[in-house]
XYZ file of C-alpha atoms in Angstrom:
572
model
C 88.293 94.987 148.941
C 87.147 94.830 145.355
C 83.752 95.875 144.582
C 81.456 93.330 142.330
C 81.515 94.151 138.366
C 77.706 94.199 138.659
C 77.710 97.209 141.451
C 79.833 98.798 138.733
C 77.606 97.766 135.669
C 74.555 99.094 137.751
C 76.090 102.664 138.673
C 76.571 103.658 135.054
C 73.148 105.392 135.087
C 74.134 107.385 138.334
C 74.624 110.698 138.093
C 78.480 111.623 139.053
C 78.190 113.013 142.883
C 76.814 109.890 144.305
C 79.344 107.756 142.447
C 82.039 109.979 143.505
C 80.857 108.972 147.313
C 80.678 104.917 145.703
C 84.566 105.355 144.297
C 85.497 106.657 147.834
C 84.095 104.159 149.648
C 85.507 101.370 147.730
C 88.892 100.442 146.255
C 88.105 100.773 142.208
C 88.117 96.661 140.381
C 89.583 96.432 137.164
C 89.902 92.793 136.878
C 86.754 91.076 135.543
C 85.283 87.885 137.062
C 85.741 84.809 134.537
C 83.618 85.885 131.846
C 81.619 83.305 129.321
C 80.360 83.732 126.137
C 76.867 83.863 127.446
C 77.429 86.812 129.680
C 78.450 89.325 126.607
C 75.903 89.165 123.967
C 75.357 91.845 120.827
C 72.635 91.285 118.190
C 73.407 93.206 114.504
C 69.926 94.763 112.980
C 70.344 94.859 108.998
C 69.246 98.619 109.756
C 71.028 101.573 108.623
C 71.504 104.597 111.512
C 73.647 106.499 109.371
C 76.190 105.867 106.299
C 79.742 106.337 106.741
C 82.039 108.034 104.550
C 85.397 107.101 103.832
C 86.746 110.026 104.610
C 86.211 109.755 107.955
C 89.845 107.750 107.683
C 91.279 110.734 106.582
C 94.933 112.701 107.575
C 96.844 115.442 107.947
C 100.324 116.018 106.510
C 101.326 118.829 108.486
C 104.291 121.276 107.329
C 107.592 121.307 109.459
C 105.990 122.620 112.577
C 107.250 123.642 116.047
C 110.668 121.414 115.866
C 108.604 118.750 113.764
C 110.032 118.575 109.912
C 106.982 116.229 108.941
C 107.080 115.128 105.744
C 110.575 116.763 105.368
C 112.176 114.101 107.355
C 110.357 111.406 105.230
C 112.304 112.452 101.655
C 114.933 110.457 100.197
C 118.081 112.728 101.862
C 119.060 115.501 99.165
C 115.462 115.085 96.898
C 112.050 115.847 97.124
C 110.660 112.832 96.760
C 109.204 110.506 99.478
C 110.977 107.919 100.621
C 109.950 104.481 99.077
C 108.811 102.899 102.431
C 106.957 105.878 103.653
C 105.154 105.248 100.472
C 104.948 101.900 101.216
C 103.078 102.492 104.526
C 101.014 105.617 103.116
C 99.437 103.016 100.668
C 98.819 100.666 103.318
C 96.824 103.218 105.070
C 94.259 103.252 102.067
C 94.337 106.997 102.853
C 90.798 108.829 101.187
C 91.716 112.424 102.048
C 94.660 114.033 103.475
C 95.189 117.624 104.078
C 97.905 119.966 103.383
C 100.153 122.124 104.542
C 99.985 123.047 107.573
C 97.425 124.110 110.897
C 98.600 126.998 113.161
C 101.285 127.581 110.800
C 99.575 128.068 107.685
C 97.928 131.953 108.720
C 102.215 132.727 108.684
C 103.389 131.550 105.631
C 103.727 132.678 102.012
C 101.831 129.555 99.946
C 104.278 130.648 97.209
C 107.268 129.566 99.230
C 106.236 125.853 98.585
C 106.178 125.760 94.644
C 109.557 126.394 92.661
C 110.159 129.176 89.354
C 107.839 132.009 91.507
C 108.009 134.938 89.098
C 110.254 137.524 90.177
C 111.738 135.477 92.559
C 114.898 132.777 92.714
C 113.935 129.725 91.241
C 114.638 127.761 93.903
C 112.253 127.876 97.086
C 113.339 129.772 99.966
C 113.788 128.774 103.545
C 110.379 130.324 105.174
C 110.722 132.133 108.195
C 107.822 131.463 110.645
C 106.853 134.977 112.534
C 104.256 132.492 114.102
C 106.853 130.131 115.479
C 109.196 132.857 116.716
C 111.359 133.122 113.899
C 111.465 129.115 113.183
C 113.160 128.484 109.968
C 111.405 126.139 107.809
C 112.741 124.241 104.617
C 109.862 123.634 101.466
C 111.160 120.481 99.837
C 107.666 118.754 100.022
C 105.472 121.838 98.589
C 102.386 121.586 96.445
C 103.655 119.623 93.541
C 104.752 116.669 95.541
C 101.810 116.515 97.792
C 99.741 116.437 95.022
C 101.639 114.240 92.742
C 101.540 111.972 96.118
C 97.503 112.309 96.435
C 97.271 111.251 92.489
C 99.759 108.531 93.293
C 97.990 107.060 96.238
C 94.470 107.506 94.696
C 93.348 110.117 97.797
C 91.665 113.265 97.617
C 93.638 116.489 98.429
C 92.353 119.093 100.958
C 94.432 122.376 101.050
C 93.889 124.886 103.709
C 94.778 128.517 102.923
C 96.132 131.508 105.123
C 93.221 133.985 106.213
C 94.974 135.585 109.302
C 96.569 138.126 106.265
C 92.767 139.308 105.290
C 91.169 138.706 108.370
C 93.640 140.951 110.777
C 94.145 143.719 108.143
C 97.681 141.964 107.654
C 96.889 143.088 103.822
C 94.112 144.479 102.684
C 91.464 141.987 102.196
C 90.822 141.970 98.614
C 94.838 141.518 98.003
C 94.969 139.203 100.751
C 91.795 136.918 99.183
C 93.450 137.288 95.388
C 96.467 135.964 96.934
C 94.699 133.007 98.078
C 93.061 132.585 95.108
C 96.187 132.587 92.878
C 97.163 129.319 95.096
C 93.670 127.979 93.778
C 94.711 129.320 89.707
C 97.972 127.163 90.693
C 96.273 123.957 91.125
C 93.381 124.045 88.958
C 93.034 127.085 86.641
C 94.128 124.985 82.951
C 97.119 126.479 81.039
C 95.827 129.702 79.260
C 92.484 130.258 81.349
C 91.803 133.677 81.457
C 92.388 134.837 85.022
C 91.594 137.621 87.366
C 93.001 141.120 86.571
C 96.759 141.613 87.947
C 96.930 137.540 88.585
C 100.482 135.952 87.505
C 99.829 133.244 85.102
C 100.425 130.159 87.494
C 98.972 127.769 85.149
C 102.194 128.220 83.214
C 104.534 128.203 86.135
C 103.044 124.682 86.924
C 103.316 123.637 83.531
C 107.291 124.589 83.820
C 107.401 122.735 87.786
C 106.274 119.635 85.278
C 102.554 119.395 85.371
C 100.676 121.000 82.435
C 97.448 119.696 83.873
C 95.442 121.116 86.122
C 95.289 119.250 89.807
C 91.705 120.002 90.448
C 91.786 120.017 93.974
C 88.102 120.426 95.211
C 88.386 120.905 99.288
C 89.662 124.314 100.363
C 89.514 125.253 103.938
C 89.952 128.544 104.706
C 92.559 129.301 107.741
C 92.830 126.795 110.629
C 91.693 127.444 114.283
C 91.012 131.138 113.456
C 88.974 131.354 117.398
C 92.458 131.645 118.681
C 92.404 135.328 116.527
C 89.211 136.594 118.528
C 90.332 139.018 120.368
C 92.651 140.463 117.427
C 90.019 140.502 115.473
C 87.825 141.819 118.108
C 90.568 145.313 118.030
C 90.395 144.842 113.838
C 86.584 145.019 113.762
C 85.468 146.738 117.091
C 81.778 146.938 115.995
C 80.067 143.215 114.884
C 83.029 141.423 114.624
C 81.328 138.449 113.985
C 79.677 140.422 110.683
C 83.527 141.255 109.687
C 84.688 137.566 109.968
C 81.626 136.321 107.494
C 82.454 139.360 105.107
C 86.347 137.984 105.377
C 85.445 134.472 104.202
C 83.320 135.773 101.847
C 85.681 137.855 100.427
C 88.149 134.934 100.170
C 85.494 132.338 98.576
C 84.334 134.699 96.048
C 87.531 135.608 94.828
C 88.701 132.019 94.832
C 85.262 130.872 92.666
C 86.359 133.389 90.396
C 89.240 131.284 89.265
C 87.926 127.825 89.778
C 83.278 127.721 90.342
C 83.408 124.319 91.236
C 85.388 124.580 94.441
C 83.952 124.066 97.553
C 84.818 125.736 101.044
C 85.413 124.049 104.930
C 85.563 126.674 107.457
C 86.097 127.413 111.157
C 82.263 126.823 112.859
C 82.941 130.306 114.356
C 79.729 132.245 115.145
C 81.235 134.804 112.010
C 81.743 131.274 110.312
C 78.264 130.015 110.551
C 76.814 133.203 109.863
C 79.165 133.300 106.277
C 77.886 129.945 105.457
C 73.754 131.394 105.764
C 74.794 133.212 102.903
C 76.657 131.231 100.594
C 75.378 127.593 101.358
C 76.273 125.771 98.663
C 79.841 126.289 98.954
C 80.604 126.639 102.184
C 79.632 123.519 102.831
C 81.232 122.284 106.159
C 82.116 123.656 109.519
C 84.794 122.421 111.439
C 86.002 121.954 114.674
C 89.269 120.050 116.389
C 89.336 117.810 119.070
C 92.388 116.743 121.165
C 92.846 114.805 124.482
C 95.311 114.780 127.035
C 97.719 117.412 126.242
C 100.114 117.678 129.107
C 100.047 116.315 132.514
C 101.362 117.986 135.077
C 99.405 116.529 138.077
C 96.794 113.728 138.731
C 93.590 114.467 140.602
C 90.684 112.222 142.298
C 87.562 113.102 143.600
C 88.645 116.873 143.028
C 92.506 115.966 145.083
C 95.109 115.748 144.521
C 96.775 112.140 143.984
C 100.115 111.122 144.287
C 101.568 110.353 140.521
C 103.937 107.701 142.499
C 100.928 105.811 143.669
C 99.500 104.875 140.658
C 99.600 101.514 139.023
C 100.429 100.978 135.696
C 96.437 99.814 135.299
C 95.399 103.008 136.871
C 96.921 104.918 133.992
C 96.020 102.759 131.157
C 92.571 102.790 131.830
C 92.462 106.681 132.092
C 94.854 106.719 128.777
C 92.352 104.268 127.137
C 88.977 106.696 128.189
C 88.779 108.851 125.689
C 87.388 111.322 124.401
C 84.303 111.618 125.886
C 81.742 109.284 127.019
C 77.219 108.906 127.022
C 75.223 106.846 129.663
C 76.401 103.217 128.293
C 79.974 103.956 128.741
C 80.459 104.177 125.078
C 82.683 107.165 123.282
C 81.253 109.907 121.627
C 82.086 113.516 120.316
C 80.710 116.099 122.201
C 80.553 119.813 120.533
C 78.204 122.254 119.960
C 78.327 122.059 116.243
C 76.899 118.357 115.415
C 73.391 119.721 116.962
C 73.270 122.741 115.297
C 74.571 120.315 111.806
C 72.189 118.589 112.283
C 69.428 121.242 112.489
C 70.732 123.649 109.940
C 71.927 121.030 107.447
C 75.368 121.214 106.747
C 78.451 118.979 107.163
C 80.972 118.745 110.052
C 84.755 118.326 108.942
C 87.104 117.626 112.156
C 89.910 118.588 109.994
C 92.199 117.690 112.605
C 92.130 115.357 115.964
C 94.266 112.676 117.808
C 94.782 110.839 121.116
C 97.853 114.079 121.536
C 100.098 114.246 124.630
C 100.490 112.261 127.547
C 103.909 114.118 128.209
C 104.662 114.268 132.104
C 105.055 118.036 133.039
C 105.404 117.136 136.868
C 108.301 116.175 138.777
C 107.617 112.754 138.865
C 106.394 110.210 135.865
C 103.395 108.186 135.634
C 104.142 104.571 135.499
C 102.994 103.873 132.067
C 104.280 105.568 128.742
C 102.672 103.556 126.539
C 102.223 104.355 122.877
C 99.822 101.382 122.567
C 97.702 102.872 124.995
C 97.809 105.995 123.126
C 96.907 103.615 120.532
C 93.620 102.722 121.912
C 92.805 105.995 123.309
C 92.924 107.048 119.352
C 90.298 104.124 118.848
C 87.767 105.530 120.656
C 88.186 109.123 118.704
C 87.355 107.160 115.213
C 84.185 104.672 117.323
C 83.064 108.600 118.620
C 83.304 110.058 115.062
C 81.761 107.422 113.545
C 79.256 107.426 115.913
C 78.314 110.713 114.384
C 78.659 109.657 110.886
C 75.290 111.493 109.728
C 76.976 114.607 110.018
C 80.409 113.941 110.324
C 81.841 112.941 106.713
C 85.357 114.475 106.918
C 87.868 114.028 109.823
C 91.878 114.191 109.493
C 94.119 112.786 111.958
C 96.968 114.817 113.156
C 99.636 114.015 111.891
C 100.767 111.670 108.943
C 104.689 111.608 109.109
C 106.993 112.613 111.708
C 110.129 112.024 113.636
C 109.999 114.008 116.790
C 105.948 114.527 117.582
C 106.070 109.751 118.838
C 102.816 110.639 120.181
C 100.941 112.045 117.064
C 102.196 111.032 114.141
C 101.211 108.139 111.960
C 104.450 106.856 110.585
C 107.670 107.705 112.536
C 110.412 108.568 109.885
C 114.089 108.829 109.698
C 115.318 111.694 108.168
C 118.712 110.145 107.359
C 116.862 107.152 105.473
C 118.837 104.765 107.426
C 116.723 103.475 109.530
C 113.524 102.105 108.144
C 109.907 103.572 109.150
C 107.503 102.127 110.966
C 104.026 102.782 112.295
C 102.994 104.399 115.516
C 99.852 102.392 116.862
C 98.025 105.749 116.251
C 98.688 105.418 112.739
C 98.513 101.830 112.551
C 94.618 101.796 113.771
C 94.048 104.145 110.784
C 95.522 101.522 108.692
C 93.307 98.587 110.071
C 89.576 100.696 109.692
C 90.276 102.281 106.621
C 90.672 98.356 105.129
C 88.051 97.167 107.016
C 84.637 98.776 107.748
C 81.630 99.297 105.890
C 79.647 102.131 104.339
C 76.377 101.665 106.508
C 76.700 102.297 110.598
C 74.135 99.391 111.715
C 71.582 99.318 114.505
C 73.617 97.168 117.521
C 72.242 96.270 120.555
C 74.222 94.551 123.958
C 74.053 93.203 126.869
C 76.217 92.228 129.423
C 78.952 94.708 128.710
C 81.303 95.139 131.611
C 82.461 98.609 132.653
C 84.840 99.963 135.087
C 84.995 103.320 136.776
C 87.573 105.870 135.357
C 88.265 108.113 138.635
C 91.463 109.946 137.249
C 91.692 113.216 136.045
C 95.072 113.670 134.198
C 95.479 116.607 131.994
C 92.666 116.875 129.209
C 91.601 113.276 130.529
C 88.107 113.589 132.683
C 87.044 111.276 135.136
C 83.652 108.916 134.016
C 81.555 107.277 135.912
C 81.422 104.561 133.295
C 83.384 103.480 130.615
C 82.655 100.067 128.686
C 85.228 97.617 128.641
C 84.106 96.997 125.071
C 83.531 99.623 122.870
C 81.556 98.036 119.834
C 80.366 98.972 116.327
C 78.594 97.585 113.369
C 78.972 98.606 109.676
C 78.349 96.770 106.727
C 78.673 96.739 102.695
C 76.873 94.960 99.792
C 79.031 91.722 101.372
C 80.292 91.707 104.896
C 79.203 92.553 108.121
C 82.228 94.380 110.272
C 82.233 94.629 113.704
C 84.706 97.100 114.994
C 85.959 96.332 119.088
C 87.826 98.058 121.451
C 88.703 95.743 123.759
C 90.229 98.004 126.645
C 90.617 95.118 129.687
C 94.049 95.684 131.098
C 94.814 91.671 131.218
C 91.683 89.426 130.301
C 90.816 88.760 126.847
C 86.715 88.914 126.113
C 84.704 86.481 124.558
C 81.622 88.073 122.984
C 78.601 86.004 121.302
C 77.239 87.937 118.178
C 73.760 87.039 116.306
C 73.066 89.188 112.936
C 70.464 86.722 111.863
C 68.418 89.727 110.197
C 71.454 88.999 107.152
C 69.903 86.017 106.260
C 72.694 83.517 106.654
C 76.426 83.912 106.987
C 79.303 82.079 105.223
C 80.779 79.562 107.469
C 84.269 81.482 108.139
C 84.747 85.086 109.427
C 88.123 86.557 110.113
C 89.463 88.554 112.889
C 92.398 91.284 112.345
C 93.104 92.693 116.317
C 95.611 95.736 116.674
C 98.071 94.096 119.386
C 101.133 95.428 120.637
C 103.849 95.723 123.604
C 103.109 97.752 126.692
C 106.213 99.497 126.865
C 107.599 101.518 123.931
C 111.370 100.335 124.375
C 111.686 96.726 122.112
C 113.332 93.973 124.389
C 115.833 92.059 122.834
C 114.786 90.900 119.248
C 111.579 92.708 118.856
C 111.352 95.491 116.447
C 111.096 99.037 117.121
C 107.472 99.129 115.976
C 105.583 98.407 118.902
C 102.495 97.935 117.257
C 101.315 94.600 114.851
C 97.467 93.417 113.456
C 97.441 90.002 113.858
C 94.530 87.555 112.125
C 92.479 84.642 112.813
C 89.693 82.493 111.372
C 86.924 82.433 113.431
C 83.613 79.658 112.463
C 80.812 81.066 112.006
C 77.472 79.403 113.011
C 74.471 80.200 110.120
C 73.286 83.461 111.759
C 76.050 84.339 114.425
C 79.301 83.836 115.873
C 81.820 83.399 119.099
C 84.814 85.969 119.361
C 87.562 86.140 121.579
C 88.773 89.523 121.567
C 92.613 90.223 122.958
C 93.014 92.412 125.906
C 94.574 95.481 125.075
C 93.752 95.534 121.736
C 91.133 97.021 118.885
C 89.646 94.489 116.542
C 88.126 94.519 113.510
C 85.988 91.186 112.125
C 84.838 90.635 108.968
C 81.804 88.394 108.730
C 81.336 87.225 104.762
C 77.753 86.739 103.963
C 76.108 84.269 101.623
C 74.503 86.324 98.972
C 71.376 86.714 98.012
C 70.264 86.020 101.468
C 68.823 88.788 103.849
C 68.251 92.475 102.672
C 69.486 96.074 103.106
């Protein structure tokens, strides 16, 4: 028995205990009835909701982390430099802002370890040994210079995060644990014969002699990454008002780092110590972050609270839990929930989601899900960049975890071989990246729907939660000076969609629009003659009528459309 898309469509304002008795009672429908244009309708209001900043399509280049050598295994073998068609794809990505070096790893590491000619020290860079990766050896080929001679290269904005773990758990003392952060900052930006703190090296010449006389002026620093996992060491550092000591700590850190450069500016953790720091020093501590992840591992499937057997899934049944994420409101439609975009947008500052991805979807238990599909991680990621740009009014930085890679196939961007042998390619995760950062707008635009089929998600696997609803298609509307873009998610297992879309409030449209859909192979493995990236954006011209238009959207896929207008018609 397959329940009616309507009964579905109609329980989406149900709270979840009587749906959970509606899933029970019925064998879950994921196929659609035949669909027409008529039945799926949006209309596009030439109203702003919120603008969007670029850098919302931003990423991380992690460090060599936990096995992963990162951009390591993306250098031409026995150089520093990048290899030509990681470049190749970087540019594609139209990247705005990419941070650097490292997450967990960077509260273990010596920043000095990454540039060449360190006073006192061999001129060559060492071989770091992690203490926060048990002793991992890691290799600093790709350091400062060549990240930043990367960012000037690709036109994209540099964001460097510093360690605080040294200052903040008495590792040092604070004040030499904030000058040493600070001397990273005199690296980068201080010009060659600035006059610099007391005791400070002179890194504005050692740059000059890595080749680089002038300074880098980096402007983002973030200070330490996920520093809520040090609580309860900080918590034995600082038994009485911890949350006092962590604001003192960044404060310590910022003030000796605007001592060598005033025009810097400051993301940190959205920590209760964190918020309280920023009270005090507004104007440079300027955004609070936090990271957002979804599935991790799974090591068992549950329904209704049970257990269900991995073995009787389908290979539907998993995509559409893959494809629901991360969270979801009322209309089935993604969105970030965390308790720093209210409190953003009461208090007035910025939101940086320095990093996030569509990460896991590793089988911990004894027996596989059906599926192990990187496209589906593909459009899982999707609904991540519809939910942060849903919160574009506060949100204005985000990085996706991780650029380059060769180990990490479910995170990474662009998958890399560290020989050079074999070229790279994109992962779909990366690939989506690609297609909305050359195609969106700066303005988020009113939208309205109707029709919009939605399916149950009953599944809870790993970091995945079960939803009472979750829209088949997940739709946005931007828009520049030019072009109306409407961004799709089209997450139907089989059927393509046909939506009908008016935007007559534009005035008039030009009479072709194009479509560029993110479509790829279920299964990772290539079949005979298809190439190991799994992932391609195909196009198409699609007429457009004077006010609106007809689009078939692939199944499986996320779509971007651009819709020209005539100008000089309509308004902002």
């Amino acid at each position: 028995m397959r329940p009616r898309l309507d009964l579905l469509n109609s329980a989406c304002g149900f709270s979840r205990a009587p749906l959970r008795a509606l899933v029970a009672a019925v064998t879950l429908a994921y196929l659609l009835p035949s669909v027409s244009a008529e039945d799926i309708r949006y209309r596009v209001y030439n109203r702003t909701v919120s603008t969007v900043d670029s850098r919302i399509f931003g990423s991380f280049m992690e460090h060599p982390c936990g096995g992963e050598l990162g951009p390591e295994a993306a250098l031409v073998p026995g150089t520093n430099g990048l290899q030509p068609a990681v470049v190749a794809l970087l540019r594609e990505m139209k990247l705005s802002i990419v941070r650097f070096p490292a997450g967990t790893d960077v509260d273990y590491v010596d920043w000095r370890d990454m540039i060449s000619n360190v006073p006192g020290r061999d001129p060559v860079r060492p071989v770091s040994v992690n203490a926060g990766r048990q002793g991992a050896k890691c290799t600093n080929n790709f350091g400062y210079d060549e990240f930043l001679h990367l960012c000037s290269d690709l036109g994209c904005e540099p964001l460097l995060v510093v360690n605080f773990r040294d200052g903040l758990l008495n590792c040092k003392p604070l004040d030499e644990a904030a000058r040493h952060a600070a001397g990273l900052v005199a690296y980068c930006n201080a010009p060659v014969g600035a006059k610099l703190p007391p005791g400070m090296p002179d890194w504005p010449s050692v740059r000059k002699q890595n080749g680089h006389p002038s300074p880098y002026r980096v402007k983002y620093w973030q200070i330490g990454n996920e520093t809520w996992f040090f609580e309860k060491d900080m918590r034995n550092v600082a038994r009485r008002k911890p949350h006092r000591f962590y604001a003192d700590c960044v404060l310590a850190y910022a003030r000796a780092m605007l001592a060598v450069d005033p025009s810097i500016e400051f993301i940190v953790d959205g920590t209760q110590g964190g918020l309280m720091a920023r009270r005090e020093m507004p104007d440079k501590l300027r955004h609070m972050v936090f990271h957002v992840y979804q599935p991790w591992g799974i090591t068992q499937v549950q329904r209704d609270g049970q257990k269900f057997p991995i073995q009787q899934l389908s290979k539907a049944d998993e995509w559409y839990a893959w494809v629901a994420t991360p969270d979801f409101n009322d209309q089935g439609l993604t969105i970030v929930n965390d308790r720093l975009l209210p409190l953003a947008r009461k208090q007035g500052f910025k939101v940086a989601v320095t990093e996030w991805n569509w990460n896991g979807g590793w089988w911990g238990a004894p027996v596989p899900g059906p599926l192990n599909s990187s496209m589906a991680r593909g459009v899982g990621a999707a609904g991540f960049v519809h939910a942060l740009m849903r919160s574009a009014d506060v949100i204005d930085i985000a990085c996706q975890a991780m650029t380059v890679g060769m180990q990490w196939d479910s995170i990474h961007a662009i998958k890399v071989d560290a020989s050079g042998k074999s070229p790279p390619y994109f992962i779909p995760n990366g690939h989506l990246m690609a297609l909305y950062a050359a195609h969106h707008g700066s303005r988020l635009l009113a939208l309205e729907s109707a029709g919009v089929p939605t399916y149950v998600q009953p599944f809870k696997m790993g970091g995945i939660s079960p939803y009472p609803c979750v829209a088949y298609l997940d739709t946005l509307a931007t828009a520049n000076e030019h072009t109306v873009f409407l961004h799709v998610i089209n997450r139907h297992f089989e059927k393509d969609l046909t939506i009908t879309v008016n935007a007559e409030g534009f005035g008039a449209f030009q009479d072709k629009a194009r479509r560029y859909s993110l479509e790829g192979r279920l299964n990772d493995g290539p079949g005979p003659g298809e190439p190991a990236q799994i992932s391609q954006i195909t196009h198409a011209e699609l007429p457009c009528g004077a006010t609106g238009l007809t689009i078939q959207l692939p199944a499986r896929s996320v779509s971007c459309i651009e819709i020209p207008l005539v100008l000089g018609r309509g308004s902002n």
